[in-house]
Short mmCIF file of C-alpha atoms in Angstrom, two decimals:
data_model
loop_
_atom_site.label_atom_id
_atom_site.label_comp_id
_atom_site.label_asym_id
_atom_site.label_seq_id
_atom_site.Cartn_x
_atom_site.Cartn_y
_atom_site.Cartn_z
CA MET Q 18 28.29 98.78 2.22
CA ASP Q 19 27.78 101.98 4.18
CA ILE Q 20 28.05 101.40 7.95
CA THR Q 21 26.01 104.05 9.77
CA ARG Q 22 25.87 104.84 13.46
CA GLN Q 23 22.34 103.33 13.53
CA PHE Q 24 23.63 100.05 12.10
CA VAL Q 25 26.46 99.84 14.61
CA LYS Q 26 24.30 100.82 17.58
CA ALA Q 27 21.74 98.13 16.65
CA LYS Q 28 24.45 95.49 17.08
CA ARG Q 29 25.04 96.54 20.72
CA PRO Q 30 28.78 97.37 20.52
CA CYS Q 31 30.88 97.94 23.58
CA ALA Q 32 30.78 101.54 24.89
CA GLU Q 33 34.46 102.27 24.14
CA GLY Q 34 34.22 100.94 20.59
CA PHE Q 35 31.06 102.92 19.83
CA ARG Q 36 32.68 106.11 21.13
CA TRP Q 37 35.61 105.50 18.80
CA PHE Q 38 33.21 105.10 15.90
CA LEU Q 39 31.39 108.35 16.75
CA ARG Q 40 34.67 110.26 17.04
CA HIS Q 41 36.09 109.04 13.75
CA HIS Q 42 33.12 108.08 11.55
CA ASP Q 43 30.06 109.83 12.91
CA GLU Q 44 28.72 110.29 9.36
CA GLY Q 45 29.22 106.61 8.54
CA ALA Q 46 31.87 104.74 6.62
CA ASP Q 47 32.28 102.07 3.97
CA TYR Q 48 32.69 98.55 5.36
CA GLN Q 49 36.29 97.62 4.38
CA PRO Q 50 37.74 101.10 4.96
CA LEU Q 51 36.21 101.01 8.42
CA LEU Q 52 37.83 97.62 9.13
CA ASP Q 53 41.16 99.00 7.86
CA ALA Q 54 40.85 102.07 10.08
CA LEU Q 55 40.17 99.97 13.17
CA VAL Q 56 43.18 97.74 12.45
CA ALA Q 57 45.42 100.74 11.78
CA ASP Q 58 44.36 102.21 15.17
CA GLY Q 59 45.22 98.99 16.98
CA ARG Q 60 41.56 97.99 17.48
CA VAL Q 61 41.88 94.54 15.93
CA ASP Q 62 39.33 92.96 18.28
CA ASP Q 63 36.78 95.60 17.32
CA ALA Q 64 37.47 94.92 13.60
CA CYS Q 65 36.89 91.22 14.18
CA TRP Q 66 33.66 92.00 16.06
CA LEU Q 67 32.46 94.16 13.20
CA LEU Q 68 33.23 91.43 10.67
CA ALA Q 69 31.33 88.89 12.78
CA GLN Q 70 28.31 91.24 12.88
CA PHE Q 71 28.13 92.22 9.18
CA GLY Q 72 29.60 89.10 7.58
CA PRO Q 73 31.64 88.46 4.41
CA THR Q 74 31.60 90.29 1.09
CA ASP Q 75 32.30 89.22 -2.49
CA ALA Q 76 35.43 91.37 -2.69
CA VAL Q 77 38.72 89.72 -3.73
CA LEU Q 78 42.12 91.10 -2.79
CA SER Q 79 44.94 89.68 -4.92
CA VAL Q 80 48.58 90.55 -4.03
CA ASP Q 81 52.06 89.12 -4.65
CA ALA Q 82 52.95 88.84 -0.94
CA LEU Q 83 51.56 90.12 2.34
CA GLU Q 84 53.25 91.20 5.57
CA ALA Q 85 51.47 93.19 8.28
CA ASP Q 86 50.90 93.33 12.02
CA ALA Q 87 47.22 92.36 11.54
CA ILE Q 88 44.78 91.80 8.67
CA VAL Q 89 40.98 91.84 8.82
CA PHE Q 90 39.49 91.60 5.34
CA ALA Q 91 35.78 91.04 4.66
CA GLY Q 92 36.26 89.21 1.33
CA THR Q 93 38.56 86.58 -0.12
CA LEU Q 94 42.35 86.91 0.07
CA VAL Q 95 44.53 85.64 -2.79
CA VAL Q 96 48.31 85.80 -2.21
CA HIS Q 97 50.80 84.55 -4.83
CA GLY Q 98 53.67 84.48 -2.33
CA SER Q 99 53.67 84.07 1.46
CA ILE Q 100 51.65 85.71 4.28
CA THR Q 101 53.32 86.87 7.47
CA VAL Q 102 51.15 88.50 10.15
CA GLY Q 103 52.26 89.52 13.62
CA THR Q 104 48.94 88.95 15.31
CA VAL Q 105 45.56 88.22 13.63
CA LEU Q 106 44.83 87.09 10.07
CA ARG Q 107 41.06 87.03 9.55
CA THR Q 108 38.88 87.05 6.42
CA GLY Q 109 35.15 86.85 5.86
CA GLY Q 110 35.70 84.74 2.75
CA GLY Q 111 38.45 82.29 1.92
CA ILE Q 112 42.24 82.41 1.76
CA ARG Q 113 44.36 81.07 -1.13
CA CYS Q 114 48.12 81.27 -0.70
CA ASP Q 115 50.86 79.99 -3.00
CA GLY Q 116 53.52 80.23 -0.27
CA SER Q 117 53.32 79.70 3.51
CA ILE Q 118 51.16 81.42 6.13
CA ARG Q 119 52.40 82.45 9.57
CA ALA Q 120 50.46 84.37 12.22
CA GLY Q 121 51.29 85.33 15.77
CA THR Q 122 47.83 85.08 17.37
CA ALA Q 123 45.17 83.59 15.14
CA ILE Q 124 44.24 82.55 11.61
CA ALA Q 125 40.51 82.53 10.76
CA CYS Q 126 38.49 82.57 7.56
CA GLY Q 127 34.86 82.13 6.78
CA ALA Q 128 35.31 79.77 3.80
CA ASP Q 129 38.07 77.49 2.45
CA LEU Q 130 41.76 77.98 3.22
CA ARG Q 131 44.16 76.52 0.67
CA CYS Q 132 47.90 76.87 1.08
CA GLU Q 133 50.81 75.48 -0.99
CA GLY Q 134 53.30 75.72 1.91
CA MET Q 135 53.11 75.62 5.71
CA VAL Q 136 50.33 77.03 7.87
CA VAL Q 137 51.64 78.06 11.30
CA SER Q 138 49.83 79.93 14.06
CA GLU Q 139 51.12 80.75 17.54
CA GLY Q 140 47.45 80.72 18.56
CA SER Q 141 44.40 79.14 16.90
CA ILE Q 142 43.36 78.22 13.36
CA GLU Q 143 39.69 78.26 12.34
CA THR Q 144 37.98 77.88 8.95
CA GLY Q 145 34.34 77.84 7.95
CA GLY Q 146 35.13 75.52 5.05
CA ASN Q 147 37.93 73.12 4.09
CA LEU Q 148 41.55 73.49 5.14
CA HIS Q 149 43.94 71.99 2.55
CA VAL Q 150 47.68 72.42 2.97
CA ARG Q 151 50.43 71.12 0.72
CA TRP Q 152 53.02 70.88 3.54
CA GLY Q 153 52.08 70.84 7.25
CA ILE Q 154 49.87 72.55 9.81
CA GLU Q 155 50.94 73.71 13.28
CA ALA Q 156 48.90 75.61 15.82
CA ALA Q 157 49.86 76.35 19.44
CA GLY Q 158 46.15 76.63 20.22
CA SER Q 159 43.12 74.87 18.81
CA ILE Q 160 42.33 73.92 15.21
CA ARG Q 161 38.64 74.03 14.20
CA VAL Q 162 37.72 73.23 10.59
CA GLY Q 163 34.14 73.35 9.32
CA GLY Q 164 34.86 70.98 6.44
CA GLU Q 165 37.77 68.68 5.52
CA LEU Q 166 41.28 69.03 6.99
CA ARG Q 167 44.06 67.70 4.78
CA ALA Q 168 47.86 68.08 4.89
CA ASP Q 169 50.62 66.19 3.08
CA TRP Q 170 52.88 66.42 6.16
CA ASP Q 171 52.03 66.63 9.91
CA ILE Q 172 48.95 68.14 11.55
CA VAL Q 173 49.80 69.47 15.03
CA SER Q 174 47.30 71.17 17.35
CA GLY Q 175 48.34 72.36 20.81
CA ARG Q 176 44.75 72.06 22.04
CA GLU Q 177 41.47 70.74 20.54
CA LEU Q 178 41.38 69.51 16.95
CA THR Q 179 37.88 69.47 15.43
CA THR Q 180 36.77 68.88 11.85
CA GLY Q 181 33.34 68.69 10.25
CA ALA Q 182 34.47 66.14 7.64
CA ASN Q 183 37.60 64.05 7.00
CA CYS Q 184 40.94 64.67 8.73
CA ILE Q 185 43.84 63.33 6.66
CA ALA Q 186 47.61 63.72 7.07
CA GLY Q 187 50.48 62.21 5.15
CA ARG Q 188 52.48 61.92 8.40
CA ASP Q 189 51.39 62.28 12.04
CA ILE Q 190 48.26 63.84 13.58
CA THR Q 191 48.69 65.19 17.10
CA ALA Q 192 46.22 67.01 19.39
CA GLY Q 193 46.95 68.53 22.78
CA ALA Q 194 43.36 67.92 23.91
CA ALA Q 195 40.35 66.18 22.31
CA LEU Q 196 40.38 65.14 18.65
CA ASP Q 197 36.88 65.09 17.09
CA CYS Q 198 36.49 64.21 13.43
CA GLY Q 199 33.15 64.42 11.64
CA LYS Q 200 34.01 61.71 9.11
CA GLY Q 201 37.19 59.61 8.51
CA LEU Q 202 40.44 60.11 10.42
CA ARG Q 203 43.58 58.89 8.60
CA ALA Q 204 47.33 59.40 9.11
CA GLY Q 205 50.30 57.97 7.26
CA GLY Q 206 52.11 57.98 10.60
CA ALA Q 207 50.82 58.05 14.20
CA ILE Q 208 47.64 59.52 15.69
CA ALA Q 209 47.87 60.87 19.27
CA ALA Q 210 45.62 63.01 21.47
CA HIS Q 211 45.78 64.17 25.10
CA GLY Q 212 42.00 63.73 25.29
CA ARG Q 213 39.38 61.62 23.57
CA ILE Q 214 39.54 60.61 19.90
CA CYS Q 215 36.19 60.33 18.10
CA ALA Q 216 35.49 59.76 14.40
CA GLY Q 217 32.13 59.71 12.66
CA GLN Q 218 33.49 57.07 10.27
CA GLY Q 219 36.74 55.05 10.46
CA ILE Q 220 40.21 55.61 11.91
CA GLU Q 221 43.42 54.44 10.22
CA ALA Q 222 47.02 55.07 11.21
CA GLY Q 223 50.16 53.83 9.49
CA ALA Q 224 51.86 53.71 12.89
CA GLY Q 225 50.24 53.65 16.35
CA ILE Q 226 47.18 55.27 17.94
CA ASP Q 227 47.60 56.71 21.44
CA CYS Q 228 44.59 58.26 23.19
CA ALA Q 229 44.56 59.79 26.70
CA SER Q 230 40.83 59.16 27.10
CA HIS Q 231 38.17 57.21 25.16
CA LEU Q 232 38.82 56.07 21.57
CA GLN Q 233 35.73 55.70 19.38
CA ALA Q 234 34.88 55.25 15.68
CA ASN Q 235 31.52 54.49 14.14
CA TRP Q 236 33.29 52.30 11.52
CA GLY Q 237 36.52 50.33 12.03
CA ILE Q 238 39.88 51.23 13.64
CA LYS Q 239 43.16 50.07 12.13
CA ALA Q 240 46.78 50.81 13.11
CA GLY Q 241 50.15 49.57 11.85
CA LYS Q 242 51.40 49.42 15.43
CA ALA Q 243 49.62 49.53 18.84
CA ILE Q 244 46.16 50.92 19.64
CA LEU Q 245 46.29 52.33 23.16
CA ALA Q 246 43.73 54.28 25.19
CA ARG Q 247 43.40 55.37 28.83
CA GLY Q 248 39.61 54.89 28.51
CA ALA Q 249 37.41 52.51 26.52
CA ILE Q 250 38.08 51.49 22.89
CA LYS Q 251 34.89 51.35 20.83
CA ALA Q 252 34.61 50.45 17.13
CA GLY Q 253 31.40 50.18 15.16
CA GLU Q 254 32.99 47.47 13.01
CA SER Q 255 36.46 45.78 13.16
CA LEU Q 256 39.62 46.48 15.17
CA GLN Q 257 43.08 45.69 13.79
CA ALA Q 258 46.56 46.48 15.20
CA GLY Q 259 50.03 45.36 14.21
CA GLU Q 260 50.93 45.22 17.91
CA GLU Q 261 48.72 45.24 21.05
CA ILE Q 262 45.26 46.69 21.66
CA ALA Q 263 44.88 47.94 25.19
CA ALA Q 264 42.17 49.99 26.93
CA GLY Q 265 42.63 51.85 30.19
CA ALA Q 266 42.42 50.17 33.58
CA GLY Q 267 38.84 49.10 34.28
CA TYR Q 268 37.67 49.82 30.70
CA GLY Q 269 36.70 47.44 27.93
CA VAL Q 270 37.48 46.90 24.24
CA TYR Q 271 34.43 46.78 22.00
CA ALA Q 272 34.16 45.88 18.31
CA GLY Q 273 31.04 45.44 16.20
CA LEU Q 274 28.91 47.99 18.03
CA GLN Q 275 27.23 48.90 14.72
CA VAL Q 276 27.08 45.26 13.50
CA HIS Q 277 24.56 42.48 14.21
CA CYS Q 278 26.10 39.80 16.43
CA ASP Q 279 25.58 37.16 13.73
CA ALA Q 280 27.90 39.14 11.40
CA TRP Q 281 30.76 39.60 13.86
CA GLU Q 282 33.00 36.97 12.24
CA SER Q 283 32.98 38.87 8.92
CA SER Q 284 32.46 42.50 9.97
CA ALA Q 285 33.59 42.85 13.58
CA ARG Q 286 36.93 41.01 13.57
CA VAL Q 287 39.60 41.86 16.15
CA HIS Q 288 43.25 41.31 15.22
CA ALA Q 289 46.31 42.08 17.39
CA CYS Q 290 49.50 40.40 18.56
CA LEU Q 291 47.61 39.19 21.68
CA ARG Q 292 43.93 38.98 22.61
CA PRO Q 293 43.04 42.29 24.28
CA THR Q 294 42.24 42.17 27.97
CA ARG Q 295 38.51 42.74 28.52
CA LEU Q 296 37.52 42.22 24.90
CA LEU Q 297 33.77 42.59 25.51
CA SER Q 298 32.40 42.41 21.98
CA GLY Q 299 33.61 41.41 18.52
CA TRP Q 300 35.15 38.27 17.02
CA TRP Q 301 38.73 37.49 18.03
CA GLY Q 302 40.69 36.55 14.92
CA GLY Q 303 44.22 36.30 16.28
CA PRO Q 304 47.24 38.21 14.93
CA GLY Q 305 46.59 40.48 12.00
CA ARG Q 306 46.46 39.05 8.52
#
């Protein structure tokens, strides 16, 4: 793709970035070489802006290992070893890595990200498709996944954690702010968020669930230990905890919100070590079976 001054100007670039383009590529430039030139000149934000304007390509870059201060690639990146980036790792397509991925500022790709090791970012992580990781995921900032998020170990987000489909971890799932899951939310260990927890389907934790705001699932909620929230607890179907179920002061516990009242005994059962205070809907079934 040949990027001309007319193409760039039509996208309303910032004045400083457009002047840089005129000084260095007044006659135009190929897409990826232009991205490389911007990154080499320390203009990583401009390279990311250009990628956002002109979108991904079908190009595939396959290398044994990758280490750089920043990477902005319009296509798909395939790395047979590990990726280490000082600041930004961004691709228009997907990322496939047989080792681990570490970035100092951000990791972002327009399609699926699949990694056989750890994925660690000192800033944010964002994918347009699925994010599947063999080990664990850690981000100091937010994690936003357009599709399914899956890790065999822990998933840790320092801020918001958002997925368009399932969110599944073999161990714990932790969010420093809200946790919003488009489909099912499941952890082999605990689930905790310093904001609301919402799931389009069900929520299941092998250990406890701890929510700093409202806890809501359109299907059922199940935990091996306690289910605790500082706000309301709302389940479309059943609620089950190995220990207590407790909503915040002044808030209620609701089961069966998606179930006809006549079907509560079979499809909106509530089980915990003690009857929850302010159980406002659902069928109390005593301690878990």
